[in-house]
mmCIF file of C-alpha atoms in Angstrom:
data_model
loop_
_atom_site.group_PDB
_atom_site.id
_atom_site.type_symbol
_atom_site.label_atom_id
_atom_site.label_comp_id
_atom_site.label_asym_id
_atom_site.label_seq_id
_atom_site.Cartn_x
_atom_site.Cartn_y
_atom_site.Cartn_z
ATOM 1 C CA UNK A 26 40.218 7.542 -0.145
ATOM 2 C CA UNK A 27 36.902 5.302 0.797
ATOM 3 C CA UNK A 28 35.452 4.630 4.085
ATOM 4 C CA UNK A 29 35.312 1.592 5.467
ATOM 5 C CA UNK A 30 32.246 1.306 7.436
ATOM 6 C CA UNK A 31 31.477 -2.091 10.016
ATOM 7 C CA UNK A 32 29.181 -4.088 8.887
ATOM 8 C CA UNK A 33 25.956 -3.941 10.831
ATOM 9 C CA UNK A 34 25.220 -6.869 13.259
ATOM 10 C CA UNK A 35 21.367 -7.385 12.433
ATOM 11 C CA UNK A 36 20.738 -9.193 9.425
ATOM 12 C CA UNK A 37 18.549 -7.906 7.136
ATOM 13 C CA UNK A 38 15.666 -9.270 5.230
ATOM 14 C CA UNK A 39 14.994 -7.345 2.603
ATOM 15 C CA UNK A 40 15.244 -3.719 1.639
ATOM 16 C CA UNK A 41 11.388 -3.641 2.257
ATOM 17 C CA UNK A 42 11.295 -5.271 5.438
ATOM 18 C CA UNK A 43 12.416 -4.595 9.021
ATOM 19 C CA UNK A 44 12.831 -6.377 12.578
ATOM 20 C CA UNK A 45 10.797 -3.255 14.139
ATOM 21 C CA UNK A 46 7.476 -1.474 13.816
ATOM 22 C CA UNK A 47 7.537 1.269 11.376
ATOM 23 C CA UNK A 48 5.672 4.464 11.050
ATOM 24 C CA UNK A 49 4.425 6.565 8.044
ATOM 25 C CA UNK A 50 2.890 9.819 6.975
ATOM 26 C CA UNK A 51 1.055 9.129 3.996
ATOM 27 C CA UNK A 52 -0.101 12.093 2.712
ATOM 28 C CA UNK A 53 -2.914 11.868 -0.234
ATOM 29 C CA UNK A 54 -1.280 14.481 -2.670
ATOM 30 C CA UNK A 55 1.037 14.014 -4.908
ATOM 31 C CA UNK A 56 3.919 16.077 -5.167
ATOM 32 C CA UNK A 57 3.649 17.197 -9.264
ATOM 33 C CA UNK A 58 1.110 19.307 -10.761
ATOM 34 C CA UNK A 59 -1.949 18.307 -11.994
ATOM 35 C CA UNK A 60 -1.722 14.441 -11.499
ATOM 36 C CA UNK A 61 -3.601 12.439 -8.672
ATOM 37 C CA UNK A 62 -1.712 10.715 -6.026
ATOM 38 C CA UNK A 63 0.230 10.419 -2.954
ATOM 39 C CA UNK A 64 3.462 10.706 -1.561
ATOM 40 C CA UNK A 65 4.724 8.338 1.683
ATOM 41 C CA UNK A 66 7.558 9.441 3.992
ATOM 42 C CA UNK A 67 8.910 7.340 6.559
ATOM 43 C CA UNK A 68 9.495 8.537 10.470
ATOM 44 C CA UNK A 69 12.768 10.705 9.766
ATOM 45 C CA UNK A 70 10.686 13.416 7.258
ATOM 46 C CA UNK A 71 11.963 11.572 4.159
ATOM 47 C CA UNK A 72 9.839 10.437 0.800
ATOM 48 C CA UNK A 73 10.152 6.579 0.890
ATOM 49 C CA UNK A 74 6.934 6.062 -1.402
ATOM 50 C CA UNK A 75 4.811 7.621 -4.283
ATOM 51 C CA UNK A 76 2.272 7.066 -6.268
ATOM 52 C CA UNK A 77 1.608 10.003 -9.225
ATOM 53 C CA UNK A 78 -1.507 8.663 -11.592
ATOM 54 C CA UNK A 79 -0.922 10.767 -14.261
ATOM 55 C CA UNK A 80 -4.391 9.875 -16.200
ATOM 56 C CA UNK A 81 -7.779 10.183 -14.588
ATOM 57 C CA UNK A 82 -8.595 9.926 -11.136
ATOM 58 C CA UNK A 83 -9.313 6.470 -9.603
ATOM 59 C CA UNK A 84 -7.203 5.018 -13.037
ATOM 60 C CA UNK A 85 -6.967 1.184 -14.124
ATOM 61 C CA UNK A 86 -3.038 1.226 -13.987
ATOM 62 C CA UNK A 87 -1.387 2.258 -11.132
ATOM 63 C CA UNK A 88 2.497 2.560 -10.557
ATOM 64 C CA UNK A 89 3.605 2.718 -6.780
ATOM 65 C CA UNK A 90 7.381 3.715 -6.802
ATOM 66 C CA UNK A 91 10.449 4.592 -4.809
ATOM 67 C CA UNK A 92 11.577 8.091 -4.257
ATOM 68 C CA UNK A 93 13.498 8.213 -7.669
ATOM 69 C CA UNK A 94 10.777 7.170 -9.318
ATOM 70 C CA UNK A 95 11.535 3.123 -10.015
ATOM 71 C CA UNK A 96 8.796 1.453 -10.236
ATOM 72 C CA UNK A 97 8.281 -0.880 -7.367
ATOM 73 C CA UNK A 98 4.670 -2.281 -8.553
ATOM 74 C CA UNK A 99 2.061 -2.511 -10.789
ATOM 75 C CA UNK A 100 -1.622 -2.190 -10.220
ATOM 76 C CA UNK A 101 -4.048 -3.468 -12.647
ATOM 77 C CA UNK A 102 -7.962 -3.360 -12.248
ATOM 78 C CA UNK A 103 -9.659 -6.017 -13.958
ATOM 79 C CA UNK A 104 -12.741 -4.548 -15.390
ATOM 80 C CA UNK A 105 -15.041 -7.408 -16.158
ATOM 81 C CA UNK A 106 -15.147 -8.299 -12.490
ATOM 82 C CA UNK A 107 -18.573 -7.596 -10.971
ATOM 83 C CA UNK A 108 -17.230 -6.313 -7.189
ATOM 84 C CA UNK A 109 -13.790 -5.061 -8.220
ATOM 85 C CA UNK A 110 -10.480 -7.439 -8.459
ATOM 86 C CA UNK A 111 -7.170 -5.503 -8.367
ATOM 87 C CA UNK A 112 -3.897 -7.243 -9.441
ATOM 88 C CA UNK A 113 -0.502 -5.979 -8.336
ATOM 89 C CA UNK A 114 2.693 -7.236 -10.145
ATOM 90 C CA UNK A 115 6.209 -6.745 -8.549
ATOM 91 C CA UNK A 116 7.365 -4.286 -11.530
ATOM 92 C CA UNK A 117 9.482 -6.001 -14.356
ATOM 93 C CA UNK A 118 9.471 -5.226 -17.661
ATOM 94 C CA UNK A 119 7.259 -8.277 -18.083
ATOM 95 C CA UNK A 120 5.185 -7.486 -15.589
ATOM 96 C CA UNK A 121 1.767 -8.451 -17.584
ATOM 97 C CA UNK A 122 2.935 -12.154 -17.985
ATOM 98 C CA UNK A 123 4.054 -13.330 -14.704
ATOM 99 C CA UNK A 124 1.641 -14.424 -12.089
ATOM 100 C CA UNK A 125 0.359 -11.623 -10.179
ATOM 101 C CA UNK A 126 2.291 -11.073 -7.245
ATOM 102 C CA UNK A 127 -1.274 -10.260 -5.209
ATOM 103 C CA UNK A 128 -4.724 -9.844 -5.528
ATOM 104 C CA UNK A 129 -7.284 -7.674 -3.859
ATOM 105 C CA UNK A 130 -10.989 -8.198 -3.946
ATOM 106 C CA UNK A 131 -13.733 -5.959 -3.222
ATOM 107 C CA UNK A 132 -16.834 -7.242 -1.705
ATOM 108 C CA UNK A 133 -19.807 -6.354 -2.475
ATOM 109 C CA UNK A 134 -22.396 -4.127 -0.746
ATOM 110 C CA UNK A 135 -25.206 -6.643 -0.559
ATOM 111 C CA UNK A 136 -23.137 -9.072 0.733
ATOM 112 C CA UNK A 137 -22.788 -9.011 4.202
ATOM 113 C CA UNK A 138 -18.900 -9.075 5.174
ATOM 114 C CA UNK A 139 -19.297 -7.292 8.731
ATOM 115 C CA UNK A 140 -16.204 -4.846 8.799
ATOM 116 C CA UNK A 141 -14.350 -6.276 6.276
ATOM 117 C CA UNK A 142 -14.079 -4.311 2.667
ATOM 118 C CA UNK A 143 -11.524 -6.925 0.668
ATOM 119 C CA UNK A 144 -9.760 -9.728 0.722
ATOM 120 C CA UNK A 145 -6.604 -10.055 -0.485
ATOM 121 C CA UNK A 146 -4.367 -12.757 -1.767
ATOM 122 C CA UNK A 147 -0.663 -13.056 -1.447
ATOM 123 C CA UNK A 148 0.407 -16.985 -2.760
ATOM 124 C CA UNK A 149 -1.427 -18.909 -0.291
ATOM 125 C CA UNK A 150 -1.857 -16.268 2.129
ATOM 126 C CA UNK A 151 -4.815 -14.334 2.507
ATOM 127 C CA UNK A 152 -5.486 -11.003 4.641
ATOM 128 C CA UNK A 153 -8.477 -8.907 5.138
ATOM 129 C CA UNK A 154 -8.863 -4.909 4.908
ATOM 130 C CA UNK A 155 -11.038 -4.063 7.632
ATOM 131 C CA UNK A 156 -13.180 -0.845 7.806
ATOM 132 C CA UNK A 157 -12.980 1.387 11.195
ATOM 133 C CA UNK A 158 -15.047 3.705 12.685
ATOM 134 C CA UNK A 159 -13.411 6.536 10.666
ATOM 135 C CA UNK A 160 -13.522 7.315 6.581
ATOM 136 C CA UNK A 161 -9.740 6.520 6.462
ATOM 137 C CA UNK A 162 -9.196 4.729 8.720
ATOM 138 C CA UNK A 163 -8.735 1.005 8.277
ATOM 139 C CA UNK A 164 -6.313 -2.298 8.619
ATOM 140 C CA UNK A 165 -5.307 -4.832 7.052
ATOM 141 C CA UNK A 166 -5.027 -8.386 9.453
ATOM 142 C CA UNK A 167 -3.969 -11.520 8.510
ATOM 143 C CA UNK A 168 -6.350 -15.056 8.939
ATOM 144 C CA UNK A 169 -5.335 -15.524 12.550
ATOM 145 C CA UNK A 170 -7.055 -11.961 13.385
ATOM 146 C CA UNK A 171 -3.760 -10.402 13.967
ATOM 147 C CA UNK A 172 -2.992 -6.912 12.545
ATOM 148 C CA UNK A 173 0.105 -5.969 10.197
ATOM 149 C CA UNK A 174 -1.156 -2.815 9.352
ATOM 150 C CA UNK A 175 -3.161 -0.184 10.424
ATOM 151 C CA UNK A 176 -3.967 3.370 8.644
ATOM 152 C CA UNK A 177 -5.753 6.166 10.531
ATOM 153 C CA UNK A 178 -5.775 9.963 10.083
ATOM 154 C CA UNK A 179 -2.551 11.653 11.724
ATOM 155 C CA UNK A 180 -2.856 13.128 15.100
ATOM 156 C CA UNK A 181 -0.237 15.315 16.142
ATOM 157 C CA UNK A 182 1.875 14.704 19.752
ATOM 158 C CA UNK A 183 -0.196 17.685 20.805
ATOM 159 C CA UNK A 184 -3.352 15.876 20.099
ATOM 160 C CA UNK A 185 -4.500 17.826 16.721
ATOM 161 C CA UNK A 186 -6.106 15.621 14.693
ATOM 162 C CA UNK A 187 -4.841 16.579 10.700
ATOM 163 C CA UNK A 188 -6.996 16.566 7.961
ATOM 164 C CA UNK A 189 -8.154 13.511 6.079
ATOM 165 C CA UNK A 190 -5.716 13.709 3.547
ATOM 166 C CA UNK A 191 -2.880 13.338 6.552
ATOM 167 C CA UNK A 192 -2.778 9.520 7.402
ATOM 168 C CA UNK A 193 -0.641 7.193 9.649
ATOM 169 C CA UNK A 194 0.459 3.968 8.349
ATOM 170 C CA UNK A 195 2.143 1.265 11.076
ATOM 171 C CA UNK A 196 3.474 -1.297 9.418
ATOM 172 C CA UNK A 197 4.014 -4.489 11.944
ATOM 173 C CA UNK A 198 8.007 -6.132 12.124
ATOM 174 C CA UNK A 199 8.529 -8.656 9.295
ATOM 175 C CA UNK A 200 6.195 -7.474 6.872
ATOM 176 C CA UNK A 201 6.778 -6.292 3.654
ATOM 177 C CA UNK A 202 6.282 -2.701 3.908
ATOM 178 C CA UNK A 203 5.978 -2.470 0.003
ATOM 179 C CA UNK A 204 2.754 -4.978 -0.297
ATOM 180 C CA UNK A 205 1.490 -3.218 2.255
ATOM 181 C CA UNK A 206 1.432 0.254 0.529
ATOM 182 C CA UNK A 207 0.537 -0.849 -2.397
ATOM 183 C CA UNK A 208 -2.675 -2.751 -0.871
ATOM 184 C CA UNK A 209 -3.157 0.715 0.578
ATOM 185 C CA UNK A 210 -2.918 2.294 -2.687
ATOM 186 C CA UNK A 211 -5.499 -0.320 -4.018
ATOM 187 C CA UNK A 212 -7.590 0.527 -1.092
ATOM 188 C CA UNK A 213 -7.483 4.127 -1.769
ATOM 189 C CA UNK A 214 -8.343 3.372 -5.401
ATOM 190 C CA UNK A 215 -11.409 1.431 -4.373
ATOM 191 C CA UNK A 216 -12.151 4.462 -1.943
ATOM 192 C CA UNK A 217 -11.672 7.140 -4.697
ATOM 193 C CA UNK A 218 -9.194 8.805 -2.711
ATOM 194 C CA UNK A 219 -6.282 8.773 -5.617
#
């Protein structure tokens, strides 16, 4: 006989987006052999995101998906684009004749940018991904200077600082926590990392 479970009170948004801060472990391997990639788990241990480039490293097609390995969005490089122009499509199966869901930009070295690395387009939105101190570490803020996101290498509750293939990803309330990984995923494409 089935359950019959309450319905929860909060509404929900959208299976990608929450009413609280969230925390990840991103960690920049990916779990199969002899492919580049990461895998993303969420604050309970489990793997809510992956990426597994199965080409060359730092490839121009990228596929971020779920743990059972749907596809959840496309990355495209454009080539002919002098500083670097990524475009990610939410994944259908005609993904490479709709409008591009986003768009990240790379600036360019001799242009000075201060901290910021890329802009990025969502509709009429734009964002920024903004260098830190650190290798890893960066964040992405919106055009009012507030931060959504923020990546940084994992530190442990005991203080140990984990290697640079261990990250942290916050992800603000109300934010679409699947744009934001892959914009991290283009990020770590533009970084070399996958």
């Amino acid at each position: 006989m089935a359950k019959v479970f309450p319905q929860s009170q909060r509404p929900t948004l959208d299976p990608f987006v929450s009413f609280e801060r969230q925390t990840y472990t991103i960690w920049m391997k990916s779990l199969l052999c002899q492919t580049n990639g990461c895998t993303v788990f969420d604050s309970d241990g489990d793997i809510v995101y992956r990426v597994d480039n199965y080409d060359k490293k730092c490839s121009n097609k990228v596929y971020l998906m779920d743990l059972r390995g749907r596809v959840l969005v496309t990355i495209l490089r454009q080539r002919l684009y002098c500083f670097g122009c990524w475009y990610g499509y939410r994944w259908n199966s005609y993904a490479n004749k709709e409008k591009p869901w986003f768009q990240v930009k790379k600036y360019c070295r001799f242009v000075c940018m201060g901290s910021f690395a890329c802009q990025v387009t969502v509709g009429f939105e734009k964002y920024w991904i903004e260098k830190l101190a650190s290798k890893t570490a960066f964040r992405i803020v919106g055009i009012d200077g507030n931060v959504i996101a923020e990546v940084k290498q994992k530190q442990l509750s005991s203080g140990i600082t984990l290697g640079d293939d261990v990250l942290t990803l916050v992800v603000e309330p109300q934010v679409d926590h699947s744009l934001i990984m892959a914009i991290v995923t283009v990020y770590g494409l533009i970084k070399h990392m996958l």
